[in-house]
């Protein structure tokens, strides 16, 4: 969670940092073997400090690494899935808005009068739904 | 709906073509005037000007829009509200035609405002946050131009009518014309996205691809150039044209550099459109409106084709627009890559494609006339940058290895999209030579030294070599050379101008308005009206409520008070 860093453990923060660093490498290099080469070098750098036990040293290393990542971030981050949100997200996120059903309850009666059969059926469905909910058939 | 509008627009294009040929052969120009109301000396008339320029532009606009509507039948197949989309596009075309045929500032305003508002509706068509922000940026930037045109209308009222074409000869050195020309140039700069209004064009790529193909490559952005071509006779000796030259050359250069650092396919094409618009504006401000018009038309053909190819690629890559995930597509989509290659090479000015005729003519005129050295250098540098980012794009998209996933099935068998692209392919191959025979009744006589004549070729070869070197996928590749964070973010984020013109302009005022809102709207004005009065009245009524509680002490007290009053009145 980005809003409460004190609730995350050190290993969680390191894993998050590692993922972001990998994504930055994917942004800079394009060919797969080039990306793998630089990722192996990065992994080696992290593995050099694998056996450190001092929490103060942990925090110092993480701070230095985060600073280096910030200074070398790519101005145009890469996004693999266009419809996802977050690091993997891209241009097509949230393109199609689903209008909730309760909006139709707020239609003006004159507007509803254009589709009488539909709204009659809708009222029946609503009553059935409420009855089923009260009986515990649906949760 | 798609087929009906396609046939209507295609038929309209054919009518325009026949009239164009007839008008050019006979040197005709028709001015319709329809008198609505006349009362004493005031008259309201609606006028239409049909000369070769307006007929030619209408022909191109209707051809591109008919092809784009046909294309969007397949591209926007999964849309529930396709009819809404087609109606918006048709309204856009109608506004553009109104702008083209009007010699009258009021009908120009109708077309101009229509273009701005409908392009806003089209940009926010996909309803995500990014599109909303992009639409707001587009609408507000265009609105500045609308305000300028409104002010021009006010100033032109000094002359008694809004038909500006009548006043060029007589009022050229007038102070009023000086102000009008300044405002017209600002309006054209906002529409054609010159510096400092250039932030909306790459952001508007949040729109669907058919919208980008029609609106952001051929029609909306060329409206500013067209307005300046119409007003060119007035503006030619003005100082502001030199300022426009400076700004348009900088736009051309800036967008050429930014396109080299950009990785979003549609943004690269948007920045190349921006670069070509800078080219059109700069050659216009150097005093060659017919060459600017020529380049406007040829550019609209191959740029619309380029956007449509980009749309096919985006569809195929499952909506991903990042060129880092594309590669080797020429093996899988040969016909689309044919169209992509031809439009790219036309953009670079490769000999005898359509872009060559206009671009080469522009560069030769710049070399032939004795302009500033900076103008000369920036023109050729921007041409080289055009070739650079074009070849980089071709390498990333077509030649390098495919980079998205292990197993893939890429195909472009959608015949609707292919047929619409082939129409534009045919036009982008032939429109250069066709237009050069139509527009120029006699050729320009240009005498240049041998090396200066070949300067375009040298610059193109250098640009293509650099484009090839930068997109080589080796472990220690050249593109890390200029990738120091400060320099690369400066160059790829358009010299930070979008940030300056959005956050930079609004941050102080938004902060100040927050202070005002919290202190005054929700603070003092609530105490002295609204909630404060409500509290006073409520407290009073709570207080007086005591007297309605049937409190015996109150009755006793009022009894005593009554006797005291009686005592005072009768005995004192």
XYZ file of C-alpha atoms in Angstrom:
711
model
C 0.000 0.000 0.000
C 1.435 3.320 -0.992
C -0.502 5.213 1.664
C 0.847 3.345 4.709
C 4.426 2.236 4.103
C 4.883 1.381 7.787
C 2.425 -1.481 7.377
C 4.539 -3.239 4.757
C 7.499 -5.415 5.536
C 10.960 -4.791 4.136
C 10.788 -7.772 1.817
C 7.523 -6.504 0.352
C 9.102 -3.128 -0.332
C 12.133 -4.757 -1.939
C 9.930 -6.915 -4.159
C 7.945 -3.863 -5.235
C 11.157 -2.009 -5.996
C 12.497 -4.979 -7.959
C 9.354 -5.149 -10.084
C 9.481 -1.449 -10.852
C 13.172 -1.668 -11.723
C 12.435 -4.550 -14.104
C 9.685 -2.530 -15.767
C 12.094 0.397 -16.162
C 14.548 -1.924 -17.906
C 11.760 -3.096 -20.204
C 11.041 0.534 -21.028
C 14.627 1.347 -21.978
C 15.454 -1.747 -24.012
C 13.315 -3.396 -26.621
C 14.735 -6.719 -27.787
C 14.060 -9.575 -25.403
C 17.663 -10.782 -25.092
C 18.857 -7.245 -24.338
C 16.240 -6.937 -21.603
C 17.267 -10.298 -20.136
C 20.953 -9.283 -20.141
C 20.288 -6.125 -18.149
C 17.846 -7.924 -15.851
C 20.474 -10.523 -14.984
C 22.949 -7.749 -14.144
C 20.316 -6.066 -11.943
C 19.535 -9.338 -10.188
C 23.222 -9.832 -9.517
C 23.439 -6.380 -7.913
C 20.557 -7.239 -5.597
C 21.999 -10.655 -4.805
C 25.258 -9.086 -3.589
C 23.328 -7.682 -0.605
C 21.236 -10.786 -0.032
C 22.879 -11.778 3.267
C 22.709 -8.425 5.038
C 21.035 -8.717 8.471
C 21.102 -5.209 9.902
C 17.680 -3.452 9.496
C 19.359 -0.041 9.412
C 21.518 -1.231 6.532
C 18.379 -2.627 4.849
C 16.719 0.750 5.025
C 19.814 2.565 3.771
C 20.254 0.221 0.813
C 16.588 0.508 -0.122
C 16.717 4.289 0.061
C 19.801 4.448 -2.156
C 18.260 2.025 -4.635
C 14.938 3.905 -4.777
C 16.840 7.136 -5.386
C 18.804 5.558 -8.221
C 15.603 4.180 -9.747
C 13.970 7.595 -9.525
C 16.909 9.292 -11.228
C 16.937 6.760 -14.034
C 13.208 6.280 -14.647
C 11.979 6.349 -18.241
C 9.878 9.366 -19.246
C 7.452 7.092 -21.114
C 6.777 3.973 -19.037
C 5.852 0.829 -20.921
C 2.442 -0.828 -20.581
C 1.752 -4.314 -21.889
C -1.998 -4.634 -21.494
C -3.952 -1.727 -22.854
C -7.128 -2.346 -20.853
C -5.517 -2.846 -17.437
C -4.914 -0.286 -14.757
C -1.648 0.285 -12.899
C 1.873 -0.507 -14.041
C 0.632 -2.943 -16.673
C -2.125 -0.605 -17.750
C -2.337 1.557 -20.766
C -4.295 3.700 -23.085
C -7.510 1.728 -23.285
C -8.249 1.546 -19.551
C -11.850 2.277 -18.628
C -12.920 3.133 -22.161
C -16.380 1.656 -22.035
C -18.522 2.925 -19.182
C -21.248 0.626 -17.920
C -24.256 2.691 -16.924
C -25.819 1.278 -13.729
C -29.359 0.009 -13.853
C -30.744 2.293 -11.143
C -30.354 5.286 -13.464
C -33.526 4.190 -15.214
C -35.477 4.695 -12.000
C -34.737 8.403 -12.306
C -36.264 8.783 -15.750
C -39.106 11.271 -16.048
C -42.551 9.632 -16.274
C -43.022 11.106 -19.739
C -39.800 9.417 -20.856
C -40.905 6.155 -19.294
C -44.187 6.426 -21.140
C -42.312 5.759 -24.412
C -41.569 2.188 -23.238
C -44.551 1.087 -21.115
C -44.129 -2.672 -21.558
C -40.481 -2.597 -20.606
C -40.993 -0.592 -17.441
C -43.951 -2.736 -16.407
C -41.786 -5.830 -16.736
C -38.984 -4.050 -14.905
C -41.199 -3.347 -11.896
C -42.176 -7.039 -11.785
C -38.530 -8.041 -11.935
C -37.653 -5.635 -9.129
C -40.365 -7.044 -6.885
C -39.220 -10.593 -7.640
C -35.633 -9.651 -6.853
C -36.549 -8.084 -3.508
C -38.634 -11.150 -2.612
C -35.759 -13.479 -3.502
C -33.311 -11.394 -1.488
C -35.573 -11.445 1.571
C -36.036 -15.208 1.261
C -32.279 -15.664 1.117
C -32.182 -17.232 -2.330
C -29.606 -14.719 -3.586
C -26.893 -12.958 -1.648
C -25.928 4.766 -41.724
C -22.305 4.226 -42.726
C -23.086 3.280 -46.293
C -25.562 6.126 -46.760
C -23.102 8.734 -45.555
C -20.285 7.121 -47.550
C -22.248 7.337 -50.793
C -23.468 10.840 -50.079
C -19.984 12.161 -49.369
C -18.455 10.344 -52.334
C -21.119 11.776 -54.627
C -20.491 15.219 -53.138
C -16.803 14.756 -53.866
C -17.530 13.913 -57.502
C -19.756 16.968 -57.900
C -16.992 19.134 -56.460
C -14.482 17.565 -58.811
C -16.562 18.286 -61.904
C -17.219 21.840 -60.864
C -13.552 22.274 -59.986
C -12.424 21.185 -63.432
C -14.995 23.428 -65.069
C -14.094 26.431 -62.907
C -10.368 26.065 -63.419
C -10.679 25.592 -67.173
C -12.791 28.738 -67.479
C -11.163 30.781 -64.698
C -14.490 31.156 -62.903
C -15.273 32.171 -59.380
C -18.848 32.348 -58.087
C -20.096 34.475 -55.217
C -23.634 33.712 -53.999
C -25.339 36.226 -51.785
C -28.652 35.563 -50.099
C -30.259 38.618 -48.570
C -32.147 37.605 -45.437
C -33.342 40.883 -44.009
C -32.918 44.450 -45.230
C -34.148 47.347 -43.169
C -33.122 50.876 -44.132
C -29.351 50.674 -44.314
C -28.833 47.480 -42.365
C -28.834 44.199 -44.243
C -28.168 40.664 -43.133
C -26.850 38.538 -45.966
C -25.535 35.011 -46.171
C -22.775 34.606 -48.721
C -20.977 31.676 -50.274
C -17.766 31.870 -52.265
C -16.982 29.050 -54.699
C -13.589 29.396 -56.307
C -11.015 26.788 -57.260
C -9.448 26.797 -53.794
C -12.676 26.119 -51.926
C -13.854 23.495 -54.424
C -10.517 21.687 -54.315
C -10.409 21.686 -50.530
C -14.043 20.519 -50.312
C -13.269 17.719 -52.721
C -10.369 16.505 -50.589
C -12.306 16.860 -47.325
C -15.291 14.913 -48.656
C -13.049 12.187 -50.095
C -11.154 11.698 -46.837
C -14.306 11.814 -44.723
C -16.135 9.290 -46.920
C -13.170 6.928 -46.720
C -12.863 7.401 -42.956
C -16.578 6.732 -42.391
C -16.293 3.530 -44.395
C -13.200 2.590 -42.385
C -14.941 3.281 -39.089
C -17.740 0.873 -40.021
C -15.234 -1.895 -39.412
C -12.941 -0.235 -36.882
C -15.725 0.805 -34.515
C -17.585 -2.445 -35.030
C -17.928 -3.234 -31.340
C -19.363 0.181 -30.501
C -22.941 0.187 -29.276
C -23.484 3.764 -30.355
C -21.944 3.792 -33.810
C -24.773 5.957 -35.174
C -23.899 8.652 -32.672
C -20.300 8.535 -33.857
C -21.235 8.773 -37.545
C -23.559 11.701 -36.852
C -20.778 13.531 -35.010
C -18.401 12.937 -37.932
C -21.003 14.195 -40.411
C -21.584 17.306 -38.320
C -17.862 17.864 -38.289
C -17.686 17.612 -42.079
C -20.581 20.022 -42.381
C -18.819 22.582 -40.160
C -15.651 22.214 -42.200
C -17.507 22.748 -45.477
C -19.179 25.824 -43.978
C -15.778 27.186 -43.031
C -14.341 26.498 -46.484
C -17.073 28.187 -48.536
C -17.571 31.300 -46.437
C -16.188 34.720 -47.420
C -18.034 36.129 -44.431
C -16.647 36.248 -40.886
C -19.924 35.234 -39.249
C -20.216 31.981 -41.183
C -16.490 31.400 -40.628
C -17.225 31.707 -36.919
C -20.075 29.193 -37.192
C -17.807 26.704 -38.943
C -14.839 27.443 -36.682
C -16.800 27.081 -33.445
C -18.526 23.977 -34.808
C -15.165 22.398 -35.560
C -13.889 23.096 -32.046
C -16.966 21.834 -30.224
C -17.491 18.735 -32.344
C -13.827 17.809 -32.092
C -14.293 18.008 -28.295
C -17.247 15.610 -28.530
C -15.213 13.275 -30.707
C -12.129 13.326 -28.462
C -14.191 12.455 -25.369
C -15.931 9.650 -27.256
C -14.099 6.997 -25.224
C -15.136 7.905 -21.726
C -12.039 7.357 -19.660
C -10.195 9.913 -17.572
C -7.463 10.381 -20.143
C -9.977 11.232 -22.875
C -11.772 13.682 -20.629
C -8.541 15.524 -19.892
C -7.502 15.459 -23.531
C -10.905 16.754 -24.618
C -10.756 19.571 -22.108
C -7.289 20.540 -23.330
C -8.471 20.461 -26.968
C -11.631 22.436 -26.297
C -9.980 25.133 -24.201
C -7.087 25.640 -26.624
C -9.518 25.950 -29.523
C -11.692 28.269 -27.485
C -8.914 30.849 -27.368
C -9.036 30.948 -31.167
C -12.823 31.264 -31.080
C -12.545 34.287 -28.796
C -10.047 35.862 -31.182
C -12.415 35.393 -34.132
C -15.237 36.936 -32.092
C -13.094 39.970 -31.407
C -12.197 40.207 -35.093
C -15.921 40.278 -35.845
C -16.282 43.217 -33.463
C -13.401 45.086 -35.056
C -14.523 44.410 -38.625
C -17.836 46.053 -37.804
C -15.909 49.306 -38.273
C -16.051 48.649 -41.989
C -19.781 48.065 -42.171
C -19.885 44.447 -43.236
C -18.281 41.149 -42.408
C -17.239 40.222 -45.935
C -13.540 40.613 -45.338
C -12.513 39.903 -48.946
C -13.746 43.306 -50.041
C -11.496 45.273 -47.725
C -8.035 43.933 -48.464
C -7.127 46.367 -51.203
C -8.458 49.494 -49.609
C -7.751 49.214 -45.919
C -4.344 47.633 -45.955
C -2.477 50.212 -43.873
C -5.300 50.940 -41.507
C -4.794 50.639 -37.745
C -7.931 48.524 -37.471
C -6.545 46.032 -39.981
C -3.375 45.839 -37.911
C -5.365 44.647 -34.893
C -7.508 42.325 -37.009
C -4.452 40.677 -38.535
C -2.889 40.100 -35.102
C -6.030 38.372 -33.849
C -6.465 36.298 -36.982
C -2.896 35.023 -36.658
C -3.474 34.062 -33.007
C -6.697 32.271 -33.950
C -4.951 30.331 -36.716
C -2.113 29.428 -34.344
C -4.502 27.920 -31.807
C -6.291 25.829 -34.391
C -3.116 24.646 -36.112
C -1.394 23.933 -32.804
C 1.644 26.168 -33.158
C 3.790 27.062 -30.157
C 2.502 28.029 -27.511
C -0.782 26.231 -28.263
C 0.742 22.956 -29.361
C -0.047 20.845 -26.321
C -3.494 19.732 -27.445
C -2.561 17.848 -30.590
C -0.605 14.935 -29.062
C -3.088 14.795 -26.176
C -6.009 14.540 -28.611
C -4.736 11.130 -29.687
C -6.947 9.779 -26.920
C -9.689 9.948 -29.556
C -10.590 6.910 -31.686
C -8.283 6.396 -34.673
C -10.829 7.316 -37.401
C -11.272 10.637 -35.593
C -7.535 11.183 -35.625
C -7.393 10.286 -39.324
C -10.067 12.766 -40.279
C -9.850 15.478 -37.700
C -6.331 15.672 -36.400
C -4.494 15.142 -39.653
C -6.474 16.697 -42.462
C -9.337 18.956 -41.488
C -9.362 20.577 -38.063
C -5.687 21.372 -37.925
C -5.613 22.700 -41.477
C -8.472 25.115 -40.781
C -6.016 27.599 -39.289
C -3.718 27.364 -42.293
C -6.709 27.799 -44.628
C -7.844 30.917 -42.758
C -4.396 32.438 -43.099
C -4.290 31.526 -46.806
C -7.575 33.401 -47.286
C -6.266 36.380 -45.316
C -2.828 36.186 -46.833
C -3.201 39.185 -49.068
C -3.826 41.326 -46.010
C -1.162 39.888 -43.739
C 1.806 39.736 -46.035
C 3.593 42.931 -44.958
C 2.725 42.714 -41.308
C 5.340 42.319 -38.606
C 3.356 39.510 -37.003
C 4.023 37.299 -39.967
C 7.682 37.336 -38.997
C 6.706 36.331 -35.458
C 4.567 33.561 -36.989
C 7.566 32.450 -39.041
C 9.691 32.218 -35.915
C 7.071 30.304 -33.928
C 6.160 27.923 -36.750
C 9.793 27.057 -37.436
C 10.297 26.365 -33.744
C 7.163 24.198 -33.752
C 8.494 22.231 -36.706
C 11.850 21.700 -35.013
C 10.448 20.894 -31.560
C 7.951 18.356 -32.798
C 10.587 16.726 -35.010
C 12.821 16.190 -31.985
C 9.979 15.039 -29.717
C 8.853 12.451 -32.270
C 12.279 10.847 -32.077
C 11.947 10.188 -28.357
C 8.314 9.140 -28.383
C 7.173 5.510 -28.191
C 3.420 5.781 -28.661
C 2.502 5.125 -32.295
C -0.288 7.663 -32.528
C 1.701 10.307 -30.697
C 4.574 9.918 -33.159
C 2.167 10.458 -36.041
C 0.584 13.412 -34.195
C 3.983 15.012 -33.715
C 4.776 14.480 -37.379
C 1.488 16.228 -38.231
C 2.566 19.065 -35.951
C 5.894 19.255 -37.756
C 4.216 19.435 -41.166
C 1.794 22.085 -39.893
C 4.784 24.125 -38.793
C 6.176 23.686 -42.292
C 2.909 24.897 -43.857
C 2.677 27.900 -41.558
C 6.291 28.853 -42.137
C 6.108 28.718 -45.921
C 2.869 30.699 -45.703
C 4.522 33.361 -43.580
C 7.396 33.548 -46.074
C 4.893 34.683 -48.680
C 3.896 31.579 -50.663
C 0.244 30.784 -49.923
C -0.284 28.567 -52.961
C 2.622 26.300 -52.002
C 1.227 26.115 -48.460
C -2.154 25.095 -49.885
C -0.486 22.486 -52.084
C 1.325 20.960 -49.133
C -1.889 21.096 -47.072
C -3.677 18.924 -49.616
C -0.939 16.363 -50.261
C -0.219 16.109 -46.544
C -3.885 15.425 -45.746
C -3.870 12.421 -48.085
C -0.846 10.586 -46.798
C -1.384 11.529 -43.165
C -4.953 10.188 -43.144
C -3.593 7.005 -44.751
C -0.882 6.778 -42.086
C -3.431 7.074 -39.292
C -5.607 4.396 -40.862
C -2.666 1.998 -41.079
C -1.872 2.780 -37.459
C -5.489 1.915 -36.635
C -5.188 -1.504 -38.291
C -1.974 -2.179 -36.348
C -3.538 -1.084 -33.052
C -6.567 -3.310 -33.654
C -4.294 -6.212 -34.372
C -2.109 -5.660 -31.315
C -5.162 -5.743 -29.037
C -5.268 -1.963 -28.486
C -1.588 -1.561 -27.595
C -0.093 1.568 -29.122
C 3.478 1.201 -27.881
C 5.983 0.589 -30.688
C 8.311 -1.210 -28.287
C 5.944 -4.169 -28.493
C 5.665 -4.163 -32.282
C 8.045 -5.518 -34.849
C 8.295 -7.545 -38.003
C 4.755 -6.679 -38.971
C 5.561 -6.449 -42.670
C 5.670 -10.258 -42.759
C 2.160 -10.613 -41.367
C 0.247 -7.645 -42.739
C 1.806 -7.053 -46.150
C -0.944 -4.873 -47.589
C -1.178 -2.602 -44.564
C 2.580 -2.321 -44.404
C 2.546 -1.396 -48.098
C 0.230 1.525 -47.312
C 2.281 2.421 -44.233
C 5.528 2.440 -46.175
C 4.182 4.519 -49.035
C 2.673 7.113 -46.720
C 5.873 7.235 -44.644
C 8.058 7.658 -47.716
C 5.686 10.308 -49.040
C 6.056 12.097 -45.702
C 9.831 12.007 -46.047
C 9.654 13.524 -49.520
C 11.043 10.554 -51.437
C 11.124 11.512 -55.144
C 7.931 11.332 -57.181
C 5.528 10.370 -54.424
C 2.993 13.038 -53.545
C 4.863 14.538 -50.604
C 7.927 15.091 -52.762
C 6.218 17.592 -55.045
C 5.119 19.875 -52.244
C 8.010 19.434 -49.809
C 10.746 19.740 -52.377
C 9.135 22.839 -53.825
C 8.981 24.382 -50.359
C 12.634 23.640 -49.634
C 13.780 24.910 -53.011
C 11.859 28.153 -52.551
C 13.477 28.585 -49.123
C 16.919 28.031 -50.653
C 16.278 30.192 -53.685
C 15.060 33.273 -51.816
C 17.503 34.935 -49.520
C 16.142 34.328 -46.066
C 17.802 34.178 -42.671
C 20.471 31.524 -42.071
C 18.556 30.224 -39.021
C 15.439 29.773 -41.167
C 17.469 27.818 -43.694
C 19.186 25.629 -41.099
C 16.002 24.857 -39.185
C 14.086 23.980 -42.349
C 16.682 21.445 -43.461
C 17.272 20.164 -39.948
C 13.540 19.550 -39.511
C 13.424 17.742 -42.852
C 16.259 15.524 -41.658
C 14.445 14.924 -38.368
C 11.327 13.934 -40.305
C 13.265 11.258 -42.151
C 14.948 10.250 -38.860
C 11.744 9.539 -36.952
C 10.095 7.999 -40.003
C 12.875 5.481 -40.444
C 12.964 4.852 -36.725
C 9.235 4.132 -36.855
C 9.627 1.793 -39.834
C 12.450 -0.054 -38.090
C 10.535 -0.447 -34.830
C 7.219 -1.421 -36.424
C 8.183 -3.408 -39.498
C 11.710 -4.678 -39.402
C 12.800 -5.604 -35.884
C 11.515 -8.743 -34.182
C 8.001 -9.016 -32.784
C 8.062 -8.245 -29.101
C 4.640 -8.747 -27.553
C 4.146 -12.411 -26.835
C 5.408 -15.868 -27.715
C 2.416 -17.087 -29.676
C 0.632 -14.731 -32.015
C -1.655 -14.608 -35.005
C -1.478 -11.323 -36.857
C -3.545 -10.675 -39.932
C -5.144 -7.818 -41.801
C -7.882 -9.508 -43.782
C -10.457 -6.882 -42.937
C -11.494 -5.902 -46.438
C -13.448 -2.837 -45.429
C -10.412 -1.254 -43.809
C -8.135 -2.353 -46.642
C -10.403 -1.013 -49.372
C -10.673 2.355 -47.668
C -6.901 2.487 -47.333
C -6.368 1.649 -50.984
C -8.443 4.629 -52.088
C -6.179 6.920 -50.087
C -3.116 4.997 -51.290
C -4.056 5.698 -54.870
C -4.572 9.354 -54.069
C -1.377 9.706 -52.061
C 0.597 8.282 -54.966
C -0.949 10.487 -57.609
C -2.246 13.606 -55.898
C 1.150 15.284 -55.879
C 1.594 15.364 -59.618
C -2.127 15.871 -60.230
C -2.273 18.923 -57.969
C 0.945 20.414 -59.308
C -0.653 20.461 -62.776
C -3.898 21.905 -61.373
C -2.740 24.555 -58.947
C 0.274 26.006 -60.715
C -0.583 27.371 -64.110
C 3.088 28.126 -64.671
C 6.008 26.511 -62.839
C 8.272 28.396 -60.452
C 11.647 29.153 -62.013
C 14.245 28.109 -59.468
C 17.997 28.284 -60.101
C 20.133 26.666 -57.467
C 23.743 25.502 -57.217
C 24.161 21.748 -57.601
C 24.912 20.916 -53.951
C 22.150 23.156 -52.656
C 19.724 21.387 -54.960
C 20.820 18.037 -53.566
C 20.816 19.262 -49.959
C 17.426 17.600 -49.407
C 18.848 14.249 -50.517
C 21.903 14.632 -48.261
C 19.756 15.498 -45.275
C 17.353 12.610 -46.003
C 20.202 10.099 -46.290
C 21.716 11.348 -43.029
C 18.343 11.137 -41.307
C 17.701 7.614 -42.546
C 21.156 6.436 -41.414
C 20.584 7.919 -37.961
C 17.118 6.369 -37.801
C 18.574 2.987 -38.653
C 21.380 3.299 -36.107
C 19.135 4.412 -33.263
C 16.730 1.509 -33.604
C 19.390 -1.182 -33.681
C 18.640 -3.585 -30.916
C 22.056 -4.329 -29.490
C 23.068 -4.525 -25.869
C 24.956 -1.237 -25.818
C 22.901 0.612 -28.413
C 23.104 4.206 -29.549
C 19.763 5.204 -28.074
C 21.290 5.126 -24.615
C 23.622 7.895 -25.713
C 21.121 10.699 -25.462
C 19.058 9.079 -22.739
C 20.324 11.042 -19.766
C 17.137 11.601 -17.809
C 17.122 15.388 -17.850
C 17.798 15.762 -21.556
C 15.536 12.978 -22.700
C 12.558 14.037 -20.610
C 13.007 17.627 -21.786
C 13.069 16.593 -25.420
C 10.385 13.934 -25.379
C 7.868 15.888 -23.329
C 7.744 18.638 -25.958
C 10.091 20.992 -24.085
C 7.680 20.879 -21.127
C 5.253 23.178 -22.919
C 2.153 21.063 -22.201
C 3.025 21.229 -18.500
C 3.670 24.963 -18.672
C 0.442 25.715 -20.452
C -1.697 23.533 -18.163
C -0.206 23.269 -14.649
C 1.907 26.364 -15.115
C -1.000 28.600 -16.002
C -3.638 27.191 -13.716
C -1.737 26.195 -10.569
C -1.437 29.643 -8.950
C -5.008 30.565 -9.784
C -6.410 27.248 -8.578
C -4.511 27.600 -5.280
C -5.747 31.132 -4.862
C -9.282 30.109 -5.690
C -9.081 27.334 -3.109
C -8.101 29.893 -0.464
C -10.941 32.169 -1.554
C -13.426 29.312 -1.610
C -12.533 28.058 1.838
C -12.379 31.479 3.466
C -15.124 33.358 1.722
C -17.550 30.972 0.084
C -17.508 28.432 2.871
C -16.381 30.889 5.576
C -17.481 34.456 5.993
C -20.317 34.464 3.507
C -21.797 31.475 5.270
C -21.664 33.315 8.588
C -23.258 36.507 7.280
C -25.840 34.804 5.095
C -26.863 31.240 4.580
C -25.927 29.185 7.574
C -25.376 32.183 9.886
C -28.875 33.568 9.470
C -30.228 30.064 9.760
C -28.386 29.613 13.067
C -29.660 32.935 14.412
C -33.230 32.122 13.515
C -32.924 28.634 14.885
C -31.460 29.826 18.169
C -34.171 32.422 18.552
C -36.879 29.919 17.881
C -35.311 27.466 20.349
C -35.203 30.226 22.861
C -38.814 31.220 22.279
C -39.903 27.629 22.253
C -39.634 27.785 26.039
C -42.737 29.919 26.140
C -44.733 27.195 24.430
C -43.796 24.482 26.886
C -46.697 25.187 29.291
C -44.300 26.359 31.931
C -46.295 27.449 35.026
C -43.616 29.894 36.081
C -44.161 31.844 32.898
C -47.871 32.146 33.618
C -47.197 33.308 37.194
C -44.609 35.755 35.952
C -46.933 37.140 33.285
C -49.666 37.438 35.954
C -47.329 39.499 38.173
C -46.172 41.547 35.180
C -49.777 42.340 34.254
C -50.531 43.577 37.787
C -47.378 45.700 37.826
C -48.415 47.336 34.568
C -51.934 47.973 35.908
C -50.480 49.428 39.100
C -48.175 51.726 37.110
C -50.954 52.963 34.815
C -53.667 53.617 37.391
C -51.813 54.667 40.472
C -48.811 56.587 39.047
